[in-house]
Structure formats: C-alpha cells, structure tokens
PDB file of C-alpha atoms in Angstrom:
ATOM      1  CA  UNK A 815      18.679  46.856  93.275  1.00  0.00           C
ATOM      2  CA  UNK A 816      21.987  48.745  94.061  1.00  0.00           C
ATOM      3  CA  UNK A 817      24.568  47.781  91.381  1.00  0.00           C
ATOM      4  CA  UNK A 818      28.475  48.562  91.775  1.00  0.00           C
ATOM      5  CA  UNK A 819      30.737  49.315  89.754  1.00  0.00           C
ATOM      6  CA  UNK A 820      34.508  49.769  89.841  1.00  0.00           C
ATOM      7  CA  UNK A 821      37.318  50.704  86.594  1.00  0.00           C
ATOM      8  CA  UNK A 822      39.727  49.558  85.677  1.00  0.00           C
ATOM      9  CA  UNK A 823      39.560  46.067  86.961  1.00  0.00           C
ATOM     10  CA  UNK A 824      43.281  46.418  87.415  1.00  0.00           C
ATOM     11  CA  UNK A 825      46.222  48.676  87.100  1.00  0.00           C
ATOM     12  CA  UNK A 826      49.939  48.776  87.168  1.00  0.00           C
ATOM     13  CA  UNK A 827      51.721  52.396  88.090  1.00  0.00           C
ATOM     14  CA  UNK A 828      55.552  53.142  89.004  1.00  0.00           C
ATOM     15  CA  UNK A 829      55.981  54.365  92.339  1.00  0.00           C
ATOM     16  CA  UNK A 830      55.441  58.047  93.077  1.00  0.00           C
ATOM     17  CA  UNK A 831      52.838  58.340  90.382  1.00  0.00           C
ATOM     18  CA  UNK A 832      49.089  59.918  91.390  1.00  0.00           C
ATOM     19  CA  UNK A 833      46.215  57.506  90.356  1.00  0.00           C
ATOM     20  CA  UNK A 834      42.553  57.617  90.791  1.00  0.00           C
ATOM     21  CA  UNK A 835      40.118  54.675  91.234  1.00  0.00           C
ATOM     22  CA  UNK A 836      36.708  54.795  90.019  1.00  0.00           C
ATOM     23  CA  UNK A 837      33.282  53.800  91.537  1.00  0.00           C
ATOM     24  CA  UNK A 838      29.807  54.406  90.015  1.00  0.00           C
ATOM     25  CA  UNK A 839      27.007  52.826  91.512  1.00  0.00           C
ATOM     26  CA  UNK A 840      23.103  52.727  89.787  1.00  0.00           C
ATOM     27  CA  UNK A 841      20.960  54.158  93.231  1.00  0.00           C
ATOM     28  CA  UNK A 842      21.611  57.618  94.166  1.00  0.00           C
ATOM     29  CA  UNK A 843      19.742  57.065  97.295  1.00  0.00           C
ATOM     30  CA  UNK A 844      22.389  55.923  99.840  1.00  0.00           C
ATOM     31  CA  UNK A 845      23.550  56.405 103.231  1.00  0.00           C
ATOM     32  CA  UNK A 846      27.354  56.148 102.946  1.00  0.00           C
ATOM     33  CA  UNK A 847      30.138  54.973 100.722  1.00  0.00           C
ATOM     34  CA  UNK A 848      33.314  53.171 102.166  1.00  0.00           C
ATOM     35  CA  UNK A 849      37.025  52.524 100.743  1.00  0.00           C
ATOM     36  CA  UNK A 850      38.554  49.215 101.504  1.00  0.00           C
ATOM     37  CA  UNK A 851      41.810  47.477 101.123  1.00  0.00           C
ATOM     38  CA  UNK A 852      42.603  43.810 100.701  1.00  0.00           C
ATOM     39  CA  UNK A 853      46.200  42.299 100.641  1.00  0.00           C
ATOM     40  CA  UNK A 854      45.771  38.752  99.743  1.00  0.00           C
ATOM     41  CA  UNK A 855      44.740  36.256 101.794  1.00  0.00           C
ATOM     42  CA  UNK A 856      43.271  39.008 104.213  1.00  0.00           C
ATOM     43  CA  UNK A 857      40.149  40.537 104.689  1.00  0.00           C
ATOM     44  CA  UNK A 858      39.295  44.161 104.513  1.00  0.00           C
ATOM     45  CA  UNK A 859      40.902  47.224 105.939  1.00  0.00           C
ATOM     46  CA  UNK A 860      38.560  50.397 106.034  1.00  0.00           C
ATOM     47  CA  UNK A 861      40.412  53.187 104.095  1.00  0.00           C
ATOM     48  CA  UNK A 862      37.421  56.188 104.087  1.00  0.00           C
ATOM     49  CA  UNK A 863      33.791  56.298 104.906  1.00  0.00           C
ATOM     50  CA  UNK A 864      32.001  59.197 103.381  1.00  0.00           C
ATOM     51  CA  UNK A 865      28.333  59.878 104.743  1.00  0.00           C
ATOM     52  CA  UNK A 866      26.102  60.837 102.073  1.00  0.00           C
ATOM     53  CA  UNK A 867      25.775  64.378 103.201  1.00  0.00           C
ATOM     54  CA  UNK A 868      29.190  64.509 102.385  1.00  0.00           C
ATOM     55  CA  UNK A 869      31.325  65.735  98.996  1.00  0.00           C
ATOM     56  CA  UNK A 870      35.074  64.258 100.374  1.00  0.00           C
ATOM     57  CA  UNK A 871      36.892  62.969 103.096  1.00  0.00           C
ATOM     58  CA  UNK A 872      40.982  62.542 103.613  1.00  0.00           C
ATOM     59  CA  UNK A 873      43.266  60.240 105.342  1.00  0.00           C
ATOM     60  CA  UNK A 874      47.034  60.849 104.581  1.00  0.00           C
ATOM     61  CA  UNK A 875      47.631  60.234 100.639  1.00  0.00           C
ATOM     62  CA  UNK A 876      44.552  59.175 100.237  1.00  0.00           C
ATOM     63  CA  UNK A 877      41.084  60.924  99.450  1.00  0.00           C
ATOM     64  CA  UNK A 878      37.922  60.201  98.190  1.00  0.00           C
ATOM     65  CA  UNK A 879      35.102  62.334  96.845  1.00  0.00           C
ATOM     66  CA  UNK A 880      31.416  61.520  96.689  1.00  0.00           C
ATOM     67  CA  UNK A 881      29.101  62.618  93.673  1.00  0.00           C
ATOM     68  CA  UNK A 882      25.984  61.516  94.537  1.00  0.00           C
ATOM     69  CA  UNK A 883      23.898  63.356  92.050  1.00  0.00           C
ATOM     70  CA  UNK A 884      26.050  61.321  89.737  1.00  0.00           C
ATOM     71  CA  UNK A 885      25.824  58.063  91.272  1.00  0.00           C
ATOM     72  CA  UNK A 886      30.072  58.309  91.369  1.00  0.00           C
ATOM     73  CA  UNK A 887      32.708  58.287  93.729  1.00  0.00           C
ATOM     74  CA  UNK A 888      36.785  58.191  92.990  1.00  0.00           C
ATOM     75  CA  UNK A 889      39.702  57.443  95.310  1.00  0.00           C
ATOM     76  CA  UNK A 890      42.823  59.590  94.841  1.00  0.00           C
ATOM     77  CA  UNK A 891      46.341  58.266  95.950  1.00  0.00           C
ATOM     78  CA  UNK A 892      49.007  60.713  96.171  1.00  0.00           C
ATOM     79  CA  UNK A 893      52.651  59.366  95.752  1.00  0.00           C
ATOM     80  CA  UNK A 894      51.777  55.992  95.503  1.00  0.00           C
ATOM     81  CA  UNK A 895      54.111  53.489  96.975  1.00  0.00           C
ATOM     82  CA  UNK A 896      54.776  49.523  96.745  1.00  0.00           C
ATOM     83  CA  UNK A 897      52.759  49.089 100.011  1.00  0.00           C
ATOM     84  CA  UNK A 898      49.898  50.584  98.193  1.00  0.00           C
ATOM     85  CA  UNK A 899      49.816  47.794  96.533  1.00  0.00           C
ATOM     86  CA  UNK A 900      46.252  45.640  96.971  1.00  0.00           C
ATOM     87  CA  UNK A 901      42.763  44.796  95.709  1.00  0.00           C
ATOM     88  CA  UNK A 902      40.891  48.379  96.391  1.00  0.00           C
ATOM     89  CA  UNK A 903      37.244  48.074  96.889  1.00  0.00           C
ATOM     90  CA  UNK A 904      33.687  50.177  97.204  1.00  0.00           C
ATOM     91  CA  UNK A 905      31.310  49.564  98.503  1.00  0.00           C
ATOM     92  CA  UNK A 906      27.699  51.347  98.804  1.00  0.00           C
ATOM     93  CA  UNK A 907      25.468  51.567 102.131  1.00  0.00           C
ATOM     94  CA  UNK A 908      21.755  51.541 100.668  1.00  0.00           C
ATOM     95  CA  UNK A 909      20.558  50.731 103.876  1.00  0.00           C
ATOM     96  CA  UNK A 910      21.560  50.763 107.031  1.00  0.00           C
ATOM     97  CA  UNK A 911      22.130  47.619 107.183  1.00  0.00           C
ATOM     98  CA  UNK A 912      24.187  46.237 104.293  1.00  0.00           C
ATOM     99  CA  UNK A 913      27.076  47.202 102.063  1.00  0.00           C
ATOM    100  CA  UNK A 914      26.729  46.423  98.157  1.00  0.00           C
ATOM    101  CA  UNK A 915      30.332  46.408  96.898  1.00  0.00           C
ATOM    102  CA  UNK A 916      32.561  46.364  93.371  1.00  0.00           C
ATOM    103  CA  UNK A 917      34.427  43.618  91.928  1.00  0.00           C
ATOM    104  CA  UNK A 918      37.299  45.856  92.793  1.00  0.00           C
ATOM    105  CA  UNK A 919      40.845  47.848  91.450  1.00  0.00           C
ATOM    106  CA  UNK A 920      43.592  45.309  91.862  1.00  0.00           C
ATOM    107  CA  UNK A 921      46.499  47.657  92.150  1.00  0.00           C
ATOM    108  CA  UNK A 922      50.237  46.711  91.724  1.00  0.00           C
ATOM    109  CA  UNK A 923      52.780  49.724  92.147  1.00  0.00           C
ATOM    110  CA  UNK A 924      56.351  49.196  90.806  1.00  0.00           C
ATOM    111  CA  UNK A 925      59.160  49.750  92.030  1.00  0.00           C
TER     112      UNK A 925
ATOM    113  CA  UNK B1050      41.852  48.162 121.097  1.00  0.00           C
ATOM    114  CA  UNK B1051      41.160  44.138 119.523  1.00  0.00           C
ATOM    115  CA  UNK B1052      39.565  43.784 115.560  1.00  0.00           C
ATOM    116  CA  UNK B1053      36.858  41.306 114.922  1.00  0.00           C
ATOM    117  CA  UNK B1054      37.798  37.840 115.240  1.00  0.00           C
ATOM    118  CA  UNK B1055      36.689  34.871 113.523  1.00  0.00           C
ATOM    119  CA  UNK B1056      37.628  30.939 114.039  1.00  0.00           C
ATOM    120  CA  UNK B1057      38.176  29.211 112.104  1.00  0.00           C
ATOM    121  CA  UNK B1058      40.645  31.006 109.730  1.00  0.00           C
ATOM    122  CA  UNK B1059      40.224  28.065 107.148  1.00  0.00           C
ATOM    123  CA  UNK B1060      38.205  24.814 107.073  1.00  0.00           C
ATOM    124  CA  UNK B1061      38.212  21.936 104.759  1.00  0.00           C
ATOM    125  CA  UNK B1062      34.597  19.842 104.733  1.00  0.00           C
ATOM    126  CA  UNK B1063      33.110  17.230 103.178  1.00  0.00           C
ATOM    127  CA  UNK B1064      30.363  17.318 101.298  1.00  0.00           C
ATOM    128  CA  UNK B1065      27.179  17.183 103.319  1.00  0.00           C
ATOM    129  CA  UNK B1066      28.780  18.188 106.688  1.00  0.00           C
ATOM    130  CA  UNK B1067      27.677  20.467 108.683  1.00  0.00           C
ATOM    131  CA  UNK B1068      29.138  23.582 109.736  1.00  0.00           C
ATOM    132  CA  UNK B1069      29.897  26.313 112.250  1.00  0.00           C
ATOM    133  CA  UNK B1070      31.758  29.841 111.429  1.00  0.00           C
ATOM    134  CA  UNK B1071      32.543  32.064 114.572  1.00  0.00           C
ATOM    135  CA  UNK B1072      32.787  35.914 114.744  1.00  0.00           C
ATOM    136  CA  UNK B1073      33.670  37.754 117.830  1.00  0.00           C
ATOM    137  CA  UNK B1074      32.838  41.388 117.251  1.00  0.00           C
ATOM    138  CA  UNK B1075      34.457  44.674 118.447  1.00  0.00           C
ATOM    139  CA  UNK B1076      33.708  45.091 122.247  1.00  0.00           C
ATOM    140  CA  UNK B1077      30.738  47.760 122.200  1.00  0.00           C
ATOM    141  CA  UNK B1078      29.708  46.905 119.058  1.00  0.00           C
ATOM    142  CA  UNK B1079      25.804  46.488 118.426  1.00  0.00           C
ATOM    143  CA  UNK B1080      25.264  45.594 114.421  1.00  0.00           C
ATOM    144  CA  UNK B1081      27.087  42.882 113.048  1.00  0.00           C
ATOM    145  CA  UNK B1082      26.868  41.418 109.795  1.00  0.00           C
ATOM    146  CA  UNK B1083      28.151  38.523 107.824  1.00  0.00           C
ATOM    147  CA  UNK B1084      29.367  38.766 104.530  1.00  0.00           C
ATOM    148  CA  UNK B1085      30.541  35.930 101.623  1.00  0.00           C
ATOM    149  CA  UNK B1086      33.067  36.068  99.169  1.00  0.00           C
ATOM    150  CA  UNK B1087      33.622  34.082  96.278  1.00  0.00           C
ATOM    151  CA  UNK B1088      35.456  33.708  92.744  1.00  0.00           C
ATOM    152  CA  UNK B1089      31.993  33.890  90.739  1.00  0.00           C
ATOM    153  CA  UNK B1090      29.585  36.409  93.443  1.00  0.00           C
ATOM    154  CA  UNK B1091      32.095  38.860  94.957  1.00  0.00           C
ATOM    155  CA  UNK B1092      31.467  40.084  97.990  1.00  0.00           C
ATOM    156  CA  UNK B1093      27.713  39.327  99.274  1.00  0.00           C
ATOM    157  CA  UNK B1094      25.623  40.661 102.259  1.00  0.00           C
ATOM    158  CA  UNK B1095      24.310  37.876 104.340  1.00  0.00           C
ATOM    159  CA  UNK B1096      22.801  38.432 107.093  1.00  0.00           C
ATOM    160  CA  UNK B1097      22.504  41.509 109.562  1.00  0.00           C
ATOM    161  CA  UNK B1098      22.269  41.489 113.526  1.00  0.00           C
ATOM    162  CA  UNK B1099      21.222  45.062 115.204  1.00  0.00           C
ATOM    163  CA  UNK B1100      21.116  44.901 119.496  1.00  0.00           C
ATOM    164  CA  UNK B1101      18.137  42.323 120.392  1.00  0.00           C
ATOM    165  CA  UNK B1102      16.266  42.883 117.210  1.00  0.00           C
ATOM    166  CA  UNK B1103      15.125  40.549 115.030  1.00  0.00           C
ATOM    167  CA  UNK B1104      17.884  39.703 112.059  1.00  0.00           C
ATOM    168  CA  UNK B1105      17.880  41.333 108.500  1.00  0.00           C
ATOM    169  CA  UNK B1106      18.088  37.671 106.935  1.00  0.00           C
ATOM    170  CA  UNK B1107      17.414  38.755 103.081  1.00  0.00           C
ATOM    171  CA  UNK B1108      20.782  37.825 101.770  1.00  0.00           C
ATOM    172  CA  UNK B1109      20.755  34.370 102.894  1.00  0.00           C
ATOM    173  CA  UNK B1110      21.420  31.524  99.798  1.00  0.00           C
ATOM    174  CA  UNK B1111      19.105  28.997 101.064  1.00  0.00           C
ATOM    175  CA  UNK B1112      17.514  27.795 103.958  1.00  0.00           C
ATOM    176  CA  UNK B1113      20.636  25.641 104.754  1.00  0.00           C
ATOM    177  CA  UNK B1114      22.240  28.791 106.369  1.00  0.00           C
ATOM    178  CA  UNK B1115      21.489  30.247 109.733  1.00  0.00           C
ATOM    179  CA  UNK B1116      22.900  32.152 111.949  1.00  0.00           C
ATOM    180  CA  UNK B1117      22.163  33.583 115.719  1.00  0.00           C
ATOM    181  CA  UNK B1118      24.204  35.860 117.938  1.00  0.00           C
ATOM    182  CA  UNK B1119      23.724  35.135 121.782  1.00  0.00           C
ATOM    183  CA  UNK B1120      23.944  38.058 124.034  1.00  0.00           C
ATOM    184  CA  UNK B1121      24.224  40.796 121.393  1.00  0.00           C
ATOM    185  CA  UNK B1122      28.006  39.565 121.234  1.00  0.00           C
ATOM    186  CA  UNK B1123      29.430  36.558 119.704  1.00  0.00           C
ATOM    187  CA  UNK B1124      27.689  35.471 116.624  1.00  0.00           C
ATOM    188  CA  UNK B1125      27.722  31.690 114.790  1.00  0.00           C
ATOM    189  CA  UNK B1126      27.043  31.308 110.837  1.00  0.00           C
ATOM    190  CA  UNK B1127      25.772  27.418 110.384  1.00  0.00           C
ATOM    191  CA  UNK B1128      25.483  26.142 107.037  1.00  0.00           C
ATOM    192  CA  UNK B1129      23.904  22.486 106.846  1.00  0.00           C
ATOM    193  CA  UNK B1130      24.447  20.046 104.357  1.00  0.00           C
ATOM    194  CA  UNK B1131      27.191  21.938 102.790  1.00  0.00           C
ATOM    195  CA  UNK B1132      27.606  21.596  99.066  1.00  0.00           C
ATOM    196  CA  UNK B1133      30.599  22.312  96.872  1.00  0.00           C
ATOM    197  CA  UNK B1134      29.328  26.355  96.057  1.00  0.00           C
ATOM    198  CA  UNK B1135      29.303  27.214  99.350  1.00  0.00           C
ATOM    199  CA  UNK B1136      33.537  27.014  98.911  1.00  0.00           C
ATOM    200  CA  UNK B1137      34.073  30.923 100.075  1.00  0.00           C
ATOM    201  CA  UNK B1138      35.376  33.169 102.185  1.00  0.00           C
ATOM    202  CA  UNK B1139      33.210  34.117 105.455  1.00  0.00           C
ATOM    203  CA  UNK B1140      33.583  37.634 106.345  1.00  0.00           C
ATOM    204  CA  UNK B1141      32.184  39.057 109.678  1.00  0.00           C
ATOM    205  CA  UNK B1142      31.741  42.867 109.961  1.00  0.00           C
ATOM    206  CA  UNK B1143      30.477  44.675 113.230  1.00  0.00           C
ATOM    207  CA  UNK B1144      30.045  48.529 113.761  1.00  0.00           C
ATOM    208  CA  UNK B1145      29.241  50.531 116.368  1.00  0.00           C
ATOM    209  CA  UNK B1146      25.373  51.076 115.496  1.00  0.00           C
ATOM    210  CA  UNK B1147      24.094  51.424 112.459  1.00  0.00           C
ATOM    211  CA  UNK B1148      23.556  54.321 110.019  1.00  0.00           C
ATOM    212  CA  UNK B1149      25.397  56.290 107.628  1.00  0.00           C
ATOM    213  CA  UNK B1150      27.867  58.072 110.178  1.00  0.00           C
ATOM    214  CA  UNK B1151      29.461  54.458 111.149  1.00  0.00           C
ATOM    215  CA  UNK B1152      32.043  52.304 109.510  1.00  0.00           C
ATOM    216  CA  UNK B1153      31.782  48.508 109.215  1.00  0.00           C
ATOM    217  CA  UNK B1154      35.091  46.666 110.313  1.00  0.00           C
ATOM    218  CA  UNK B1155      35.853  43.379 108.902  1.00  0.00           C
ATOM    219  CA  UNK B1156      37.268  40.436 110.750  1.00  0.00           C
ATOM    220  CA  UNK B1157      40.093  38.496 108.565  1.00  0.00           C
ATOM    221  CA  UNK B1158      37.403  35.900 107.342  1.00  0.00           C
ATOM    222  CA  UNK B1159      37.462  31.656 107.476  1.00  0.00           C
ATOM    223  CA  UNK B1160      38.075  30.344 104.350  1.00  0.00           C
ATOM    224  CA  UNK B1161      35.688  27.362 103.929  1.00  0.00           C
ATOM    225  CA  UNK B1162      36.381  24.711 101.233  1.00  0.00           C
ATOM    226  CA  UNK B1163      33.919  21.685 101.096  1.00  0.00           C
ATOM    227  CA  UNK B1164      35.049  18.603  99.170  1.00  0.00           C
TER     228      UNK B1164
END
C-alpha cells in the first residue's frame, strides 16, 4: 500500500525567501505525482503534475522535481509571497485511477 | 472554460438521514472520481468512474455509500443512514482520461456535517 509523506507539517517564512517542500512516498512504482494548493475552506488547485518518466516540471516560481528511484519528490518556491500562503499537498498516482496524498505543508509567508 | 461543480457546498444532517452529493464534471471529461476529507483520514480515494465501465469501488467505507454517474456526465455520491464519522468534506475530481499524462481537477467540495 502506497504511503505519503510530507515535512514539515508546517512552516512560517518572510516574504521573498526560497523554500522547498518535501514529499517521500514508500512505492516507487507510480504513474504520476501532482502539487496541490488549498486556501481554506476551498478545495484543491493543481499546481504541477509530473509523469513518472519525468525528473521536473515548472510553472512560474514554482518547480518540482521527481526522484523516483528514491521514492521523493520536493516543490521549490522562488520569491515566495503572502499569496503563497496555503495548505500544499502531494499526492501519488499508483494507479490510474486514484491519487494517495500527504497530510500536507501548511505554509504561512510573512509579510 | 467551467471547473467541476458540486451542490451542495455544505449540508447539515441528522443522524440516520439519507443523503445525496452532486458533482458536475469538466465538459469532455471521461474519469471522475470522488474523494473524502476529514480531520482524522486526510484525503481518501473513494470511488473511480472511467467512460461506461464498470466503477473502481475499492475505497468505499461501507456498504452505506454508493454512487452512479448517468450518461458518463453528472455523477451522485449517496450515503445511507449517515452516522456522525461520515462529517467530511466531499471532493469530486474529473480528468480528461486516465493515465499518468493527465491531471485530476478538483471541484470546491460539500462539506457534510451529520448531527
């Protein structure tokens, strides 16, 4: 069974620092990883999908890199800004046909 | 173009009510999948809908919860006889097929509280 894993379970940054969020998961064998974002109340906004033949992917400050050798995958935020602020979550496609996720990064940038 | 929709956003039930969640997927869209999320579990696969075959149902609770989709489109999550730990948040997902190369987007949930 796929097991998720996500550190810190929260973290507090001023603005315009760099921070990376961690994911390790147990079962190398997967078929993607995605990045989500959830502002309270809400549900969840795709950041990144990486396919498993992939090392990285990009999207503005953000960028994510896939180890899967290493069952690991980290989310780098350039410049981080109040808005960045939210529950940050991975989550592992073992299947086609489910995503296993983390207990999530709560982020809170100051400003 | 228009997200996944679900109705109710929130619903407050009694104890040993039935009821029904709604998710409207992306236009298009052929797998959808529901998803629970609560204080204790996180977030939890449910069940899984792919065109006109037959449903993944392996993360359902109990037999209590159901669900069908009617046309490949609009899906409906019934949970019978509701009891106080099904108190979550519903999540709907849909994606354009399935398979590594396609993301899942998530609807903004119903948040169900039974009493």
């Amino acid at each position: 069974k796929q097991e998720v894993t996500q550190i810190p379970a929260a973290l507090s940054v001023p603005e315009g620092e760099n921070l990376v969020l961690n994911c390790s998961f147990t079962d190398s064998a997967i078929y993607n990883l995605q990045w989500f974002r959830q502002d309270p109340g809400k549900g969840l906004t795709s950041l990144l999908l990486i396919q498993s033949s992939q090392r990285e992917q990009t999207s503005g400050r953000l960028n994510a890199s896939l180890d899967k050798s290493s069952g690991r995958s980290t989310l780098y935020i350039a410049a981080s800004q109040p808005g960045d602020s939210a529950t940050y979550l991975c989550a592992v496609g073992s299947s086609a046909r489910q995503l296993t996720f983390g207990s999530g990064t709560q982020l809170t940038v100051l400003p | 173009g228009a997200g996944v929709s679900q109705s109710p956003s929130n619903k407050v039930t009694e104890k040993g009510k039935d009821v029904e969640l709604r998710c409207d997927p992306i236009s298009g869209h052929t797998a959808l999948y529901w998803y629970r999320q609560s204080l204790g579990q996180g977030l939890e696969f449910l069940i899984y809908f792919q065109g006109n075959s037959a449903p993944d149902k392996s993360g359902l609770p109990s037999d209590r919860f159901s669900a069908e989709r009617t046309g490949g489109s609009v899906s409906t999550l019934t949970i019978q006889r509701t009891q106080q730990e099904d108190s979550a948040v519903y999540l709907c997902a849909s994606s354009p097929r399935t398979g590594g190369a396609y993301e899942q987007y998530f609807g903004p949930g119903t948040r169900l509280t039974v009493t």
